[in-house]
Short mmCIF file of C-alpha atoms and ligand atoms in Angstrom, two decimals:
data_model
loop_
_atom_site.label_atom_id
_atom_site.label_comp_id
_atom_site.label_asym_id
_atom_site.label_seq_id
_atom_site.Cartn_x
_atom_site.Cartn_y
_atom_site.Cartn_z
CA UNK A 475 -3.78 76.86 -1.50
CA UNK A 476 -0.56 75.86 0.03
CA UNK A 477 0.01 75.59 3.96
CA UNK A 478 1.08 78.63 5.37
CA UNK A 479 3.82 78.90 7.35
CA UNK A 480 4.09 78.92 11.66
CA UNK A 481 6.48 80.70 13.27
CA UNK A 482 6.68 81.08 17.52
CA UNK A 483 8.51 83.74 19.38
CA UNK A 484 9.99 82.72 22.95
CA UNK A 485 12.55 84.18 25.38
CA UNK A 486 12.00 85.16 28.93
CA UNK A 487 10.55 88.37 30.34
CA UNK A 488 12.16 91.88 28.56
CA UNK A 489 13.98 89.13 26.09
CA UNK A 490 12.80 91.43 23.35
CA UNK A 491 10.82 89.08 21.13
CA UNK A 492 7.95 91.39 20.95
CA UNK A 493 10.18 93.90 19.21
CA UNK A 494 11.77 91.34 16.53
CA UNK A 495 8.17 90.22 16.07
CA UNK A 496 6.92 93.38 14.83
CA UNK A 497 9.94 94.29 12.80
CA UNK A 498 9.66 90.66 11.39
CA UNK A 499 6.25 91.00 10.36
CA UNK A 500 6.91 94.57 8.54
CA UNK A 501 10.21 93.33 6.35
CA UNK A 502 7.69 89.76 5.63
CA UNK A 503 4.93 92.38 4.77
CA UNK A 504 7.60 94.42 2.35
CA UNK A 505 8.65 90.88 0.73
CA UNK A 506 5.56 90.54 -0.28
CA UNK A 507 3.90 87.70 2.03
CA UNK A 508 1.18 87.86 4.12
CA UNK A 509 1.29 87.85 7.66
CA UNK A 510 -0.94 87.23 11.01
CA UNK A 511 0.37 87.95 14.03
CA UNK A 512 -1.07 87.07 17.54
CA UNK A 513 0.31 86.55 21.27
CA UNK A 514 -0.24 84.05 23.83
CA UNK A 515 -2.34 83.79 26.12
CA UNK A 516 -4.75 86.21 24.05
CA UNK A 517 -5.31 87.10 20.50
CA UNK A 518 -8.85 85.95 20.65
CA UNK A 519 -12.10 87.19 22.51
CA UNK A 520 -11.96 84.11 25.09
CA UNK A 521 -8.05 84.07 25.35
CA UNK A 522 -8.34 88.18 25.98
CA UNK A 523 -10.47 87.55 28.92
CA UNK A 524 -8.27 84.34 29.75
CA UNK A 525 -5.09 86.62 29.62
CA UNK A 526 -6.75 89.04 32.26
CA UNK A 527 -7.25 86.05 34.60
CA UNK A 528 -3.90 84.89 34.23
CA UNK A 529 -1.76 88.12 34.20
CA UNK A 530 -3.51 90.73 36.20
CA UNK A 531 -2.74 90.46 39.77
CA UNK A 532 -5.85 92.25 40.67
CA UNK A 533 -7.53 88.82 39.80
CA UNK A 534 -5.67 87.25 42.06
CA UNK A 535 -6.84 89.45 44.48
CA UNK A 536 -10.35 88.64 43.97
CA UNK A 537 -9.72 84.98 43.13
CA UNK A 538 -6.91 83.95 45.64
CA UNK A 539 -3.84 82.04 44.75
CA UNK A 540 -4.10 80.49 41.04
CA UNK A 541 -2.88 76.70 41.37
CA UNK A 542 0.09 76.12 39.16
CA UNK A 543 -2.02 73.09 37.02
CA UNK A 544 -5.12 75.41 37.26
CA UNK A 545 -2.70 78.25 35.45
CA UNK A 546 -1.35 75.60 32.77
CA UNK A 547 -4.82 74.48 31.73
CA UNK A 548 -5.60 77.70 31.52
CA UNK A 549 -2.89 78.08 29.12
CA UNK A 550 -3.71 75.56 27.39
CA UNK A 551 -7.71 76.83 26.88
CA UNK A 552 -6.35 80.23 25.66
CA UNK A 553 -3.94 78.14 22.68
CA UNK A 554 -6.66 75.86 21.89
CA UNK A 555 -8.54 78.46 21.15
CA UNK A 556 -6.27 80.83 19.04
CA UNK A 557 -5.37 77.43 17.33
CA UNK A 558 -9.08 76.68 16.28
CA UNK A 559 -9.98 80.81 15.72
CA UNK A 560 -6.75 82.14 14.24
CA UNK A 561 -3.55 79.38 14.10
CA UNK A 562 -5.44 76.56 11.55
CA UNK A 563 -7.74 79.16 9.53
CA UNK A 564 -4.60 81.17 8.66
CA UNK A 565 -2.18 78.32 7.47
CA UNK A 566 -5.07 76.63 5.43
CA UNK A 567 -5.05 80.44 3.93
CA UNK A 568 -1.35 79.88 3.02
CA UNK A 569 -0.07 82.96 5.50
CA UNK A 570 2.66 83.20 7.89
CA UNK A 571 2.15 83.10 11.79
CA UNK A 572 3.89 84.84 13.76
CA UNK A 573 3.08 83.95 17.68
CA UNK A 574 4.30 85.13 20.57
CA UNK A 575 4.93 82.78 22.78
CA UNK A 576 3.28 79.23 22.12
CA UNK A 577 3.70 75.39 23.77
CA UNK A 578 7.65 76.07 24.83
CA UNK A 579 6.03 79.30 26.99
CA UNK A 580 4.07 76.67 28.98
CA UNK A 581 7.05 74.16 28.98
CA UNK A 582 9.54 76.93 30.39
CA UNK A 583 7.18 78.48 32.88
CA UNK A 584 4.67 76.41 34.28
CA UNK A 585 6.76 72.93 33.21
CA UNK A 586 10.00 74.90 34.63
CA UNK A 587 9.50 77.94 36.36
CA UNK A 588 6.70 76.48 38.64
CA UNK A 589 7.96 73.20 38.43
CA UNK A 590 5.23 70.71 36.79
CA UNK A 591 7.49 69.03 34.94
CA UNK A 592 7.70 68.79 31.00
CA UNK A 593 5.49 65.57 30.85
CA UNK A 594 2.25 66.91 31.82
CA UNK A 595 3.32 69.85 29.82
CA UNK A 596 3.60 67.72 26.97
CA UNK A 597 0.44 65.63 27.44
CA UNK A 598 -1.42 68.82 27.77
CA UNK A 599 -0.33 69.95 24.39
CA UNK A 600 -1.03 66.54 23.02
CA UNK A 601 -4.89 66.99 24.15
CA UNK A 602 -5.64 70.28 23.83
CA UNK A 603 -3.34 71.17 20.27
CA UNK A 604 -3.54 67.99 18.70
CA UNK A 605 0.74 68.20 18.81
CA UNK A 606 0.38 71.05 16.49
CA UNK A 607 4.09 72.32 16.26
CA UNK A 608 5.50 75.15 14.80
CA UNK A 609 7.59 74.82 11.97
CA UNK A 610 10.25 77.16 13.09
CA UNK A 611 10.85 78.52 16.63
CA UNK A 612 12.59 81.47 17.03
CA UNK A 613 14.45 81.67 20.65
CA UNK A 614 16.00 84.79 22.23
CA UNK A 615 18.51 83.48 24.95
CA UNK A 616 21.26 85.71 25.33
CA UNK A 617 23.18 84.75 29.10
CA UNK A 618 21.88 83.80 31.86
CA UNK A 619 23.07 87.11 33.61
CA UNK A 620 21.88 88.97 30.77
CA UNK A 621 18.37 87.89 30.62
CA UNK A 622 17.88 87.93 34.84
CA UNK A 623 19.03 91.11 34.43
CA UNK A 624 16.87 92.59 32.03
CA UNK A 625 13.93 90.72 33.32
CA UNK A 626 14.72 92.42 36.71
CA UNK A 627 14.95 96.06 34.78
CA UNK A 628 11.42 94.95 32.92
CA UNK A 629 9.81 94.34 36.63
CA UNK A 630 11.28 97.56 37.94
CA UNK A 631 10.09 99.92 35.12
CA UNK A 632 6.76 97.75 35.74
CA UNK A 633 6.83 99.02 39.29
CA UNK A 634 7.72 102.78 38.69
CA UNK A 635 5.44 102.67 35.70
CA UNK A 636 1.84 101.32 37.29
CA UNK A 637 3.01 99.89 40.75
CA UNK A 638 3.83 96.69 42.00
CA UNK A 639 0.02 94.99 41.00
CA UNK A 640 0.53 94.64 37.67
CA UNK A 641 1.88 91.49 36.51
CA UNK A 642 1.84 88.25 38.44
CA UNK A 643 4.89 86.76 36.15
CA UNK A 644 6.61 89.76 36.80
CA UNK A 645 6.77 89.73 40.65
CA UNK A 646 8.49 86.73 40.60
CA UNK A 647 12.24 85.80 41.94
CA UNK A 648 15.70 84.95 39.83
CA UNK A 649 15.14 81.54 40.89
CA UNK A 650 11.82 80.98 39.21
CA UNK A 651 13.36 83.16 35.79
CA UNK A 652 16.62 80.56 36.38
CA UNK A 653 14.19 77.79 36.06
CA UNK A 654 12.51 78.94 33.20
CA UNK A 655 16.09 79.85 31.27
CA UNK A 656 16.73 76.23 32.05
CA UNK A 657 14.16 74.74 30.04
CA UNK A 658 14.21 76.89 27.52
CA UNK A 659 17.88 75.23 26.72
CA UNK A 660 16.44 71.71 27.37
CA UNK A 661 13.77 72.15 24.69
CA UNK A 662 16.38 73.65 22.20
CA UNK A 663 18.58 70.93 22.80
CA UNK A 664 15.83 68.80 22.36
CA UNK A 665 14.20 70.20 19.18
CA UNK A 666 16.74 71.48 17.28
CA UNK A 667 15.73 70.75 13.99
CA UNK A 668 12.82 73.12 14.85
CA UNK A 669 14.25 75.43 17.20
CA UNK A 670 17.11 78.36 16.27
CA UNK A 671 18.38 80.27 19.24
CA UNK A 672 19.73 83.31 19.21
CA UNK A 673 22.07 83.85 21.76
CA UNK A 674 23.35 86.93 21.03
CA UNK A 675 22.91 90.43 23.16
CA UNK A 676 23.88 92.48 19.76
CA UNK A 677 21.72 95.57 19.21
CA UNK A 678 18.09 95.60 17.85
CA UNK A 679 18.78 96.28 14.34
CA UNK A 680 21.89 93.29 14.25
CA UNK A 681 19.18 90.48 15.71
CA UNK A 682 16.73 91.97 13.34
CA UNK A 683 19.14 91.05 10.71
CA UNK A 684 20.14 87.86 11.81
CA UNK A 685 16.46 86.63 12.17
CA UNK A 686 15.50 87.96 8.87
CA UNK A 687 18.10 85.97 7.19
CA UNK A 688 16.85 82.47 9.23
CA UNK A 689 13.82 82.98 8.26
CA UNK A 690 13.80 83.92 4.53
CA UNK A 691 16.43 80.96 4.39
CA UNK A 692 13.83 78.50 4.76
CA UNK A 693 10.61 80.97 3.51
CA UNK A 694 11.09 81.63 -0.27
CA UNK A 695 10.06 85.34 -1.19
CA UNK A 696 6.23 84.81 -2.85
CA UNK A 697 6.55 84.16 -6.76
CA UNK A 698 5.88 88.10 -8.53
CA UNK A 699 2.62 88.27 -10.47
P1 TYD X 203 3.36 89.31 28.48
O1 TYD X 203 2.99 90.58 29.11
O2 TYD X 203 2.79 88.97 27.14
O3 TYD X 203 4.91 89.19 28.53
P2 TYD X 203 6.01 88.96 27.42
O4 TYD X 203 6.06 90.26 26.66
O5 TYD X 203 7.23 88.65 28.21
O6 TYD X 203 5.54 87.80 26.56
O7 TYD X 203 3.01 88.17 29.51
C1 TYD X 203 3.06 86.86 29.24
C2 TYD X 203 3.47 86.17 30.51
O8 TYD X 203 2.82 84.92 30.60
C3 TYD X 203 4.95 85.93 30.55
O9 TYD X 203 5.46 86.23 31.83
C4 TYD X 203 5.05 84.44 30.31
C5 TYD X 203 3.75 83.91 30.81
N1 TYD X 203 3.31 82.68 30.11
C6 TYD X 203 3.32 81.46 30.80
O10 TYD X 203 3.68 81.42 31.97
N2 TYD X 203 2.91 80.33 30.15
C7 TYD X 203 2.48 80.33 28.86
O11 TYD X 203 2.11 79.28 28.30
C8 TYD X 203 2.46 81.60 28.16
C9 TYD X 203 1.99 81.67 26.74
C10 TYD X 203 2.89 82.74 28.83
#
C-alpha cells in the first residue's frame, strides 16, 4: 500500500478552517479518495477526555489555574495519541488526513499566545511525535484586523449562545490572539515548502476553490478501476 497522505488545518479562533475541512473532505470523497478526518486535541477516547480538561472552563473551576507547560504537555498527550490510534494507522492504509489543528496549534498558542517560546514547543514535538510532519499545511490568515475581529464575534456569539464559561481559549484578550497571529507567520515563513497560506477574506465557496485546487495540485485523483 502506498503512504497516505497528511494534511493539517490551522488559523486562529472563527478562522473558518473547520468549514473548509468538511467541504474538503466531501469534494476528496467525490474524487474518489478516501478520507479520515479528526481534530486536535480530541479525536480519540483519551484525547476526548483530554479536550474536556483543556477547553471547558468548568474544569478550571474544579482544577484551578492550568499552568501554561502543564496545558502544552497536555497537548502534546492528546497528539501522541491520535498519532499512534488514528494519524500512523491511516497513512500506512494509504488515506488522506485531514486534522484540525496539529504541532503549529501548539507553536502559535502555547509557544506564542502564552509565551513558551517555539523551542520547547519544538522539543516537545520531537519527543512525543517522533517529528512527524504533515506533508501539507493548510493556513487560514486573512489580516490581522480581520481575524481579531472575527475571533472577537466567535467569543461573543460564545457568550450569548451558552454564557461566558464555555471556552477557556475563547475568553482570552487581542493581545494573546496578536501573539498567536504572530507565530503563525513565523512558522509559514519558516516552513514554506510545507506550509500554503491563504490570506484571503473571499467568501466560503472562493477559499473552497482555491484550497481544492492546492491540494489536488500535489494529490493526483486515485487511478479508475
Ligand atoms: P476548538 O473549539 O476546536 O476551536 P477551533 O474551532 O478554533 O479549532 O478549540 C481548540 C482550541 O484549543 C483553540 O482555541 C486552539 C487551542 N489549541 C491550543 O491552544 N494548542 C493546541 O495545540 C491545539 C491543538 C489547540
Amino acid at each position: 500500500m502506498p503512504r497516505g497522505y497528511f494534511i493539517t488545518f490551522e488559523g486562529l479562533d472563527g478562522s473558518g478552517k473547520t468549514t473548509q475541512l468538511r467541504r474538503l473532505a466531501t469534494t476528496l470523497e467525490a474524487d474518489g479518495h478516501t478520507v479520515v478526518t479528526l481534530r486536535q486535541p480530541g479525536g480519540t477516547a483519551l484525547g476526548d477526555r483530554i479536550r474536556s480538561v483543556l477547553l471547558d472552563s468548568k474544569s478550571e473551576a474544579a482544577l484551578g489555574p492550568i499552568a501554561p507547560a502543564a496545558e502544552m504537555a497536555l497537548m502534546f498527550a492528546d497528539r501522541a495519541q491520535s498519532i499512534a490510534e488514528v494519524i500512523l494507522p491511516a497513512l500506512d492504509a494509504g488515506s488522506i488526513i485531514l486534522c484540525d489543528r496539529y504541532t503549529d496549534s501548539s507553536e502559535a498558542y502555547q509557544g506564542g499566545g502564552r509565551q513558551l517560546g517555539s523551542e520547547r514547543i519544538l522539543a516537545m514535538h520531537a519527543a512525543a511525535c517522533d517529528n512527524l510532519q504533515p506533508d501539507l499545511t493548510i493556513l487560514l490568515l486573512p489580516s490581522l484586523e480581520s481575524s481579531l475581529r472575527r475571533a472577537r464575534r466567535r467569543n461573543q456569539r460564545h457568550v450569548e449562545q451558552k454564557g461566558t464559561d464555555e471556552n477557556r481559549f475563547e475568553r482570552e484578550s487581542d493581545d494573546f490572539y496578536r501573539r498567536i497571529y504572530e507565530k503563525y507567520e513565523e512558522i509559514a515563513a519558516r516552513e514554506s515548502h510545507r506550509v500554503a497560506v491563504i490570506r484571503d477574506d473571499a467568501s466560503i465557496d472562493h477559499i473552497q476553490t482555491l484550497i481544492h485546487e492546492l491540494v489536488s495540485a500535489r494529490i493526483p485523483a486515485p487511478a479508475t478501476k
